[in-house]
Short mmCIF file of C-alpha atoms (C1' of nucleotides) in Angstrom, two decimals:
data_model
loop_
_atom_site.label_atom_id
_atom_site.label_comp_id
_atom_site.label_asym_id
_atom_site.label_seq_id
_atom_site.Cartn_x
_atom_site.Cartn_y
_atom_site.Cartn_z
CA UNK G 260 -3.02 -13.55 -0.27
CA UNK G 261 -4.98 -11.37 2.07
CA UNK G 262 -2.23 -11.45 4.72
CA UNK G 263 0.52 -10.52 2.07
CA UNK G 264 -1.57 -7.66 0.79
CA UNK G 265 -2.27 -6.43 4.33
CA UNK G 266 1.36 -6.40 5.22
CA UNK G 267 2.42 -4.66 2.18
CA UNK G 268 -0.19 -1.92 2.60
CA UNK G 269 0.78 -1.60 6.28
CA UNK G 270 4.43 -1.08 5.40
CA UNK G 271 3.51 1.30 2.45
CA UNK G 272 2.82 4.36 4.73
CA UNK G 273 5.77 6.41 5.83
CA UNK G 274 4.48 6.95 9.43
CA UNK G 275 3.94 3.16 9.85
CA UNK G 276 7.33 2.43 8.33
CA UNK G 277 9.07 4.81 10.75
CA UNK G 278 7.14 3.28 13.76
CA UNK G 279 8.30 -0.24 12.76
CA UNK G 280 11.97 0.99 12.52
CA UNK G 281 11.63 2.70 15.92
CA UNK G 282 10.65 -0.57 17.52
CA UNK G 283 13.98 -2.03 16.47
CA UNK G 284 15.40 -0.71 19.72
CA UNK G 285 12.70 -2.31 21.95
CA UNK G 286 9.18 -1.82 22.88
CA UNK G 287 7.49 1.65 22.99
CA UNK G 288 4.16 2.78 24.44
CA UNK G 289 1.78 4.60 22.17
CA UNK G 290 2.51 8.01 23.66
CA UNK G 291 6.11 7.71 22.83
CA UNK G 292 5.43 6.83 19.23
CA UNK G 293 3.06 9.91 19.24
CA UNK G 294 5.92 12.12 20.38
CA UNK G 295 8.19 10.51 17.78
CA UNK G 296 5.89 10.92 14.77
CA UNK G 297 4.27 14.19 15.91
CA UNK G 298 0.81 13.14 14.88
CA UNK G 299 -2.41 13.16 16.79
CA UNK G 300 -3.07 10.31 19.33
CA UNK G 301 -6.05 9.05 17.25
CA UNK G 302 -3.98 8.89 13.99
CA UNK G 303 -1.15 6.98 15.69
CA UNK G 304 -3.58 4.63 17.34
CA UNK G 305 -5.09 3.90 14.03
CA UNK G 306 -1.54 3.29 12.50
CA UNK G 307 -0.51 0.92 15.25
CA UNK G 308 -3.83 -0.98 14.86
CA UNK G 309 -3.00 -1.39 11.08
CA UNK G 310 0.37 -2.75 12.00
CA UNK G 311 -1.12 -5.11 14.48
CA UNK G 312 -3.78 -6.39 12.14
CA UNK G 313 -0.96 -7.16 9.71
CA UNK G 314 0.90 -9.17 12.33
CA UNK G 315 3.84 -6.87 12.20
CA UNK G 316 3.67 -5.72 15.87
CA UNK G 317 2.41 -7.15 19.07
CA UNK G 318 0.94 -5.29 21.95
CA UNK G 319 0.98 -5.44 25.75
CA UNK G 320 -0.98 -3.47 28.12
CA UNK G 321 0.50 -2.33 31.48
CA UNK G 322 -1.68 0.09 33.41
CA UNK G 323 -2.56 2.99 31.42
CA UNK G 324 0.23 2.33 28.86
CA UNK G 325 -0.07 0.14 25.73
CA UNK G 326 3.33 -1.11 24.68
CA UNK G 327 4.15 -2.24 21.10
CA UNK G 328 7.03 -4.37 19.91
CA UNK G 329 7.96 -5.93 16.64
CA UNK G 330 6.53 -9.48 16.06
CA UNK G 331 9.02 -11.98 17.32
CA UNK G 332 10.71 -14.92 15.86
CA UNK G 333 7.83 -17.20 16.34
CA UNK G 334 5.67 -15.16 13.97
CA UNK G 335 4.77 -16.55 10.60
CA UNK G 336 7.62 -16.59 8.04
CA UNK G 337 5.80 -14.20 5.86
CA UNK G 338 5.70 -11.60 8.58
CA UNK G 339 9.32 -12.17 9.67
CA UNK G 340 10.67 -11.83 6.13
CA UNK G 341 8.58 -8.62 5.67
CA UNK G 342 10.06 -7.15 8.88
CA UNK G 343 13.52 -8.19 7.76
CA UNK G 344 13.05 -6.58 4.46
CA UNK G 345 11.83 -3.21 5.81
CA UNK G 346 14.36 -3.03 8.52
CA UNK G 347 17.30 -3.71 6.28
CA UNK G 348 15.97 -1.48 3.61
CA UNK G 349 15.33 1.60 5.79
CA UNK G 350 18.01 1.39 8.44
CA UNK G 351 20.14 3.91 6.78
CA UNK G 352 17.51 6.39 5.83
CA UNK G 353 18.07 9.91 7.13
CA UNK G 354 14.59 10.08 8.59
CA UNK G 355 15.05 6.82 10.45
CA UNK G 356 18.49 7.90 11.73
CA UNK G 357 16.96 11.10 12.96
CA UNK G 358 14.12 9.15 14.59
CA UNK G 359 16.66 6.97 16.47
CA UNK G 360 18.25 10.06 17.86
CA UNK G 361 14.96 11.50 18.88
CA UNK G 362 13.96 8.25 20.55
CA UNK G 363 16.61 8.61 23.06
CA UNK G 364 14.84 11.60 24.57
CA UNK G 365 11.29 10.38 23.74
CA UNK G 366 12.15 7.31 25.93
CA UNK G 367 12.33 9.61 29.00
CA UNK G 368 8.45 9.56 28.95
CA UNK G 369 8.51 5.95 29.64
CA UNK G 370 7.91 5.47 33.39
CA UNK G 371 10.27 2.58 33.55
CA UNK G 372 13.17 4.36 32.05
CA UNK G 373 13.18 7.85 33.68
CA UNK G 374 16.17 9.89 32.94
CA UNK G 375 18.16 7.45 30.92
CA UNK G 376 18.48 9.89 28.13
CA UNK G 377 21.74 11.31 26.80
CA UNK G 378 23.61 8.21 27.74
CA UNK G 379 24.48 7.39 24.12
CA UNK L 105 12.46 5.86 1.96
CA UNK L 106 10.49 6.76 -1.18
CA UNK L 107 11.51 3.59 -2.96
CA UNK L 108 10.58 1.28 -0.22
CA UNK L 109 7.13 2.88 0.10
CA UNK L 110 6.55 2.84 -3.62
CA UNK L 111 7.50 -0.87 -3.79
CA UNK L 112 5.22 -1.81 -0.82
CA UNK L 113 2.38 0.13 -2.26
CA UNK L 114 2.87 -1.52 -5.61
CA UNK L 115 2.82 -4.97 -4.12
CA UNK L 116 -0.20 -4.18 -1.86
CA UNK L 117 -2.80 -4.53 -4.62
CA UNK L 118 -4.08 -7.99 -5.55
CA UNK L 119 -4.00 -7.41 -9.34
CA UNK L 120 -0.44 -6.22 -9.22
CA UNK L 121 0.68 -9.03 -6.99
CA UNK L 122 -0.93 -11.59 -9.36
CA UNK L 123 0.84 -9.88 -12.30
CA UNK L 124 4.18 -10.16 -10.52
CA UNK L 125 3.64 -13.96 -9.78
CA UNK L 126 2.58 -14.39 -13.36
CA UNK L 127 5.96 -13.09 -14.60
CA UNK L 128 7.75 -15.82 -12.71
CA UNK L 129 7.51 -18.06 -15.81
CA UNK L 130 8.94 -15.58 -18.11
CA UNK L 131 7.92 -12.39 -19.88
CA UNK L 132 4.39 -11.58 -20.93
CA UNK L 133 3.02 -8.83 -23.09
CA UNK L 134 0.40 -6.45 -21.83
CA UNK L 135 -2.54 -8.13 -23.71
CA UNK L 136 -1.73 -11.41 -22.06
CA UNK L 137 -1.82 -9.80 -18.74
CA UNK L 138 -5.10 -8.34 -19.69
CA UNK L 139 -6.42 -11.73 -20.58
CA UNK L 140 -5.15 -13.09 -17.24
CA UNK L 141 -6.62 -10.49 -14.91
CA UNK L 142 -9.65 -9.81 -16.91
CA UNK L 143 -9.47 -6.05 -16.36
CA UNK L 144 -9.72 -3.28 -18.88
CA UNK L 145 -6.63 -2.45 -20.92
CA UNK L 146 -6.32 0.92 -19.43
CA UNK L 147 -6.45 -0.42 -15.82
CA UNK L 148 -3.75 -3.06 -16.59
CA UNK L 149 -1.62 -0.48 -18.30
CA UNK L 150 -1.74 1.63 -15.21
CA UNK L 151 -0.92 -1.31 -13.05
CA UNK L 152 2.00 -2.27 -14.99
CA UNK L 153 3.28 1.33 -14.92
CA UNK L 154 3.10 1.27 -11.11
CA UNK L 155 5.10 -1.84 -11.04
CA UNK L 156 7.69 -0.38 -13.34
CA UNK L 157 7.90 2.79 -11.33
CA UNK L 158 8.60 0.78 -8.38
CA UNK L 159 11.45 -1.02 -10.26
CA UNK L 160 9.84 -4.46 -9.84
CA UNK L 161 9.43 -4.99 -13.52
CA UNK L 162 11.27 -4.12 -16.66
CA UNK L 163 9.68 -3.53 -20.10
CA UNK L 164 10.74 -4.06 -23.67
CA UNK L 165 8.90 -3.12 -26.77
CA UNK L 166 8.79 -5.28 -29.95
CA UNK L 167 6.53 -4.02 -32.55
CA UNK L 168 3.09 -3.58 -31.28
CA UNK L 169 3.73 -5.51 -28.09
CA UNK L 170 5.03 -4.31 -24.84
CA UNK L 171 6.70 -7.13 -22.85
CA UNK L 172 7.16 -7.11 -19.19
CA UNK L 173 9.50 -9.24 -17.10
CA UNK L 174 10.52 -9.29 -13.43
CA UNK L 175 13.45 -7.07 -12.52
CA UNK L 176 16.59 -9.08 -12.88
CA UNK L 177 19.36 -10.03 -10.68
CA UNK L 178 21.20 -6.58 -11.32
CA UNK L 179 18.34 -4.65 -9.76
CA UNK L 180 18.87 -2.96 -6.44
CA UNK L 181 18.88 -5.36 -3.38
CA UNK L 182 15.72 -3.71 -1.98
CA UNK L 183 14.00 -4.64 -5.15
CA UNK L 184 15.39 -8.09 -5.40
CA UNK L 185 14.40 -8.79 -1.76
CA UNK L 186 10.91 -7.48 -2.32
CA UNK L 187 10.34 -9.72 -5.32
CA UNK L 188 11.77 -12.69 -3.36
CA UNK L 189 9.42 -11.97 -0.57
CA UNK L 190 6.25 -11.75 -2.62
CA UNK L 191 7.11 -14.78 -4.85
CA UNK L 192 7.87 -16.99 -1.91
CA UNK L 193 4.87 -15.81 0.10
CA UNK L 194 2.28 -16.18 -2.69
CA UNK L 195 3.48 -19.12 -4.73
CA UNK L 196 1.13 -21.49 -3.00
CA UNK L 197 -2.00 -19.28 -3.12
CA UNK L 198 -4.94 -20.82 -4.80
CA UNK L 199 -5.36 -17.73 -7.01
CA UNK L 200 -1.85 -17.81 -8.11
CA UNK L 201 -2.00 -21.51 -8.90
CA UNK L 202 -5.08 -20.78 -10.90
CA UNK L 203 -3.34 -18.05 -12.76
CA UNK L 204 -0.45 -20.31 -13.62
CA UNK L 205 -2.86 -22.77 -15.23
CA UNK L 206 -4.66 -19.96 -17.11
CA UNK L 207 -1.39 -18.65 -18.23
CA UNK L 208 -0.74 -21.65 -20.29
CA UNK L 209 -3.59 -20.83 -22.54
CA UNK L 210 -3.11 -17.12 -22.40
CA UNK L 211 0.28 -17.59 -23.86
CA UNK L 212 -1.15 -18.67 -27.05
CA UNK L 213 -1.80 -15.17 -27.80
CA UNK L 214 1.87 -14.45 -27.84
CA UNK L 215 3.00 -14.34 -31.54
CA UNK L 216 6.24 -15.93 -30.66
CA UNK L 217 4.79 -18.94 -28.97
CA UNK L 218 1.73 -19.88 -31.14
CA UNK L 219 0.05 -23.21 -30.22
CA UNK L 220 2.50 -24.03 -27.37
CA UNK L 221 -0.43 -24.49 -25.09
CA UNK L 222 -1.47 -27.79 -23.44
CA UNK L 223 2.01 -29.09 -23.49
CA UNK L 224 2.24 -29.14 -19.67
"C1'" DC Z 281 -15.02 10.89 44.32
"C1'" DC Z 282 -12.62 14.04 41.20
"C1'" DG Z 283 -9.09 15.34 38.14
"C1'" DT Z 284 -5.39 13.70 35.02
"C1'" DT Z 285 -3.26 10.98 31.72
"C1'" DA Z 286 -3.36 7.25 28.06
"C1'" DA Z 287 -5.65 5.38 24.54
"C1'" DT Z 288 -9.74 4.49 21.48
"C1'" DT Z 289 -13.91 5.43 18.97
"C1'" DC Z 290 -16.54 8.46 16.10
"C1'" DG Z 291 -17.52 11.61 12.47
"C1'" DC Z 292 -15.71 14.62 9.25
"C1'" DC Z 293 -12.85 16.11 5.24
"C1'" DA Z 294 -9.24 16.07 1.67
"C1'" DA Z 295 -6.41 13.22 -0.99
"C1'" DT Z 296 -5.34 9.01 -3.06
"C1'" DG Z 297 -6.34 5.05 -5.80
"C1'" DA Z 298 -8.70 1.56 -8.68
"C1'" DA Z 299 -11.91 1.00 -11.97
"C1'" DC Z 300 -14.09 2.16 -16.48
"C1'" DG Z 301 -14.84 4.01 -21.25
"C1'" DA Z 302 -13.61 7.23 -24.86
"C1'" DA Z 303 -10.36 9.14 -27.48
"C1'" DG Z 304 -5.58 9.32 -29.15
"C1'" DT Z 305 -0.90 7.21 -30.52
"C1'" DA Z 306 1.82 3.59 -32.64
"C1'" DT Z 307 2.57 -0.35 -35.42
"C1'" DA Z 308 1.69 -3.64 -38.27
"C1'" DT Z 309 -1.28 -5.52 -42.45
"C1'" DC Z 310 -4.29 -5.28 -46.34
"C1'" DG H 149 -4.13 5.11 -47.65
"C1'" DA H 150 -7.43 2.39 -44.95
"C1'" DT H 151 -8.12 -0.89 -41.29
"C1'" DA H 152 -7.06 -3.54 -37.41
"C1'" DT H 153 -4.48 -4.36 -33.14
"C1'" DA H 154 -1.78 -3.01 -28.93
"C1'" DC H 155 -1.27 0.25 -25.83
"C1'" DT H 156 -1.61 4.94 -23.55
"C1'" DT H 157 -3.79 9.03 -21.88
"C1'" DC H 158 -7.57 11.52 -20.20
"C1'" DG H 159 -11.74 12.40 -17.51
"C1'" DT H 160 -15.10 10.52 -14.47
"C1'" DT H 161 -16.86 7.83 -10.62
"C1'" DC H 162 -16.59 5.39 -6.50
"C1'" DA H 163 -14.23 3.39 -2.46
"C1'" DT H 164 -10.38 3.65 0.54
"C1'" DT H 165 -7.11 6.11 3.39
"C1'" DG H 166 -4.72 9.54 6.38
"C1'" DG H 167 -5.40 13.27 8.94
"C1'" DC H 168 -7.83 15.85 12.70
"C1'" DG H 169 -10.67 17.08 16.87
"C1'" DA H 170 -14.42 15.92 20.08
"C1'" DA H 171 -16.22 12.73 22.94
"C1'" DT H 172 -15.57 8.30 25.44
"C1'" DT H 173 -13.34 4.62 28.10
"C1'" DA H 174 -9.66 2.96 31.23
"C1'" DA H 175 -6.43 3.51 34.88
"C1'" DC H 176 -4.00 5.90 38.27
"C1'" DG H 177 -3.29 9.66 42.05
"C1'" DG H 178 -4.80 13.02 45.13
#
DNA sequence: CCGTTAATTCGCCAATGAACGAAGTATATC
DNA sequence: GATATACTTCGTTCATTGGCGAATTAACGG
């Protein structure tokens, strides 16, 4: 019960929902999600913590960067289904489409993908 | 976007999640849900309003009684999938199983089903 | 070692949400 | 019409949440 409620509450915030959708296209570090959402670092850090507590995202640390990705196929069914639901339900949202465009440029900040923008 | 967030927030409360699960077995009137959840009428009324606003339940008025049922198969896909997710994810929860047992007796209060309890 | 960048933690504030009881509405029944 | 039952609305209280900035920790680069 607790997990289902935690997942539902995590999804029920626009900023977190947008972050989840943004991770469709691969992992992002916190500073990129900050650029995307245009919120303060502390706020975004908290949001990603909520998503991680719910099991919706996983994190990986590489040097100064903390990368986040969607929970993978080995995650619990309740998590996988929740992710499937939110991705399918929001993929055509104007805000989400706008975020996808913006992400192209935001990714320039990723040290591993310098100047890969404007290719799409 | 708004609808997805409204649905997620509606599900993210234990009392409302339990109410949704309770409606698996058919419609219930508000007073039965009050008996089940053991919360004040005003609180339960508000909860059911939230569920209805989210499109997760539909209501029907018959005399003094207000009956609620899960949104049917004609509801929007986003709603149907959310209901499917929460029903499948919570059906084995101890609280939910306990509620199902309790519901047998609670249904006695339904004027249309007098003394149908203890049949299971 | 010092400065910079990435992220977290902490304390604060405003807004939201869940709970209640009291009062009001609606619909039976006496 | 009076009374009882079912439900809603309103106002209040208390806890949670989302937002921020300041201070702190962690890791790299001169």
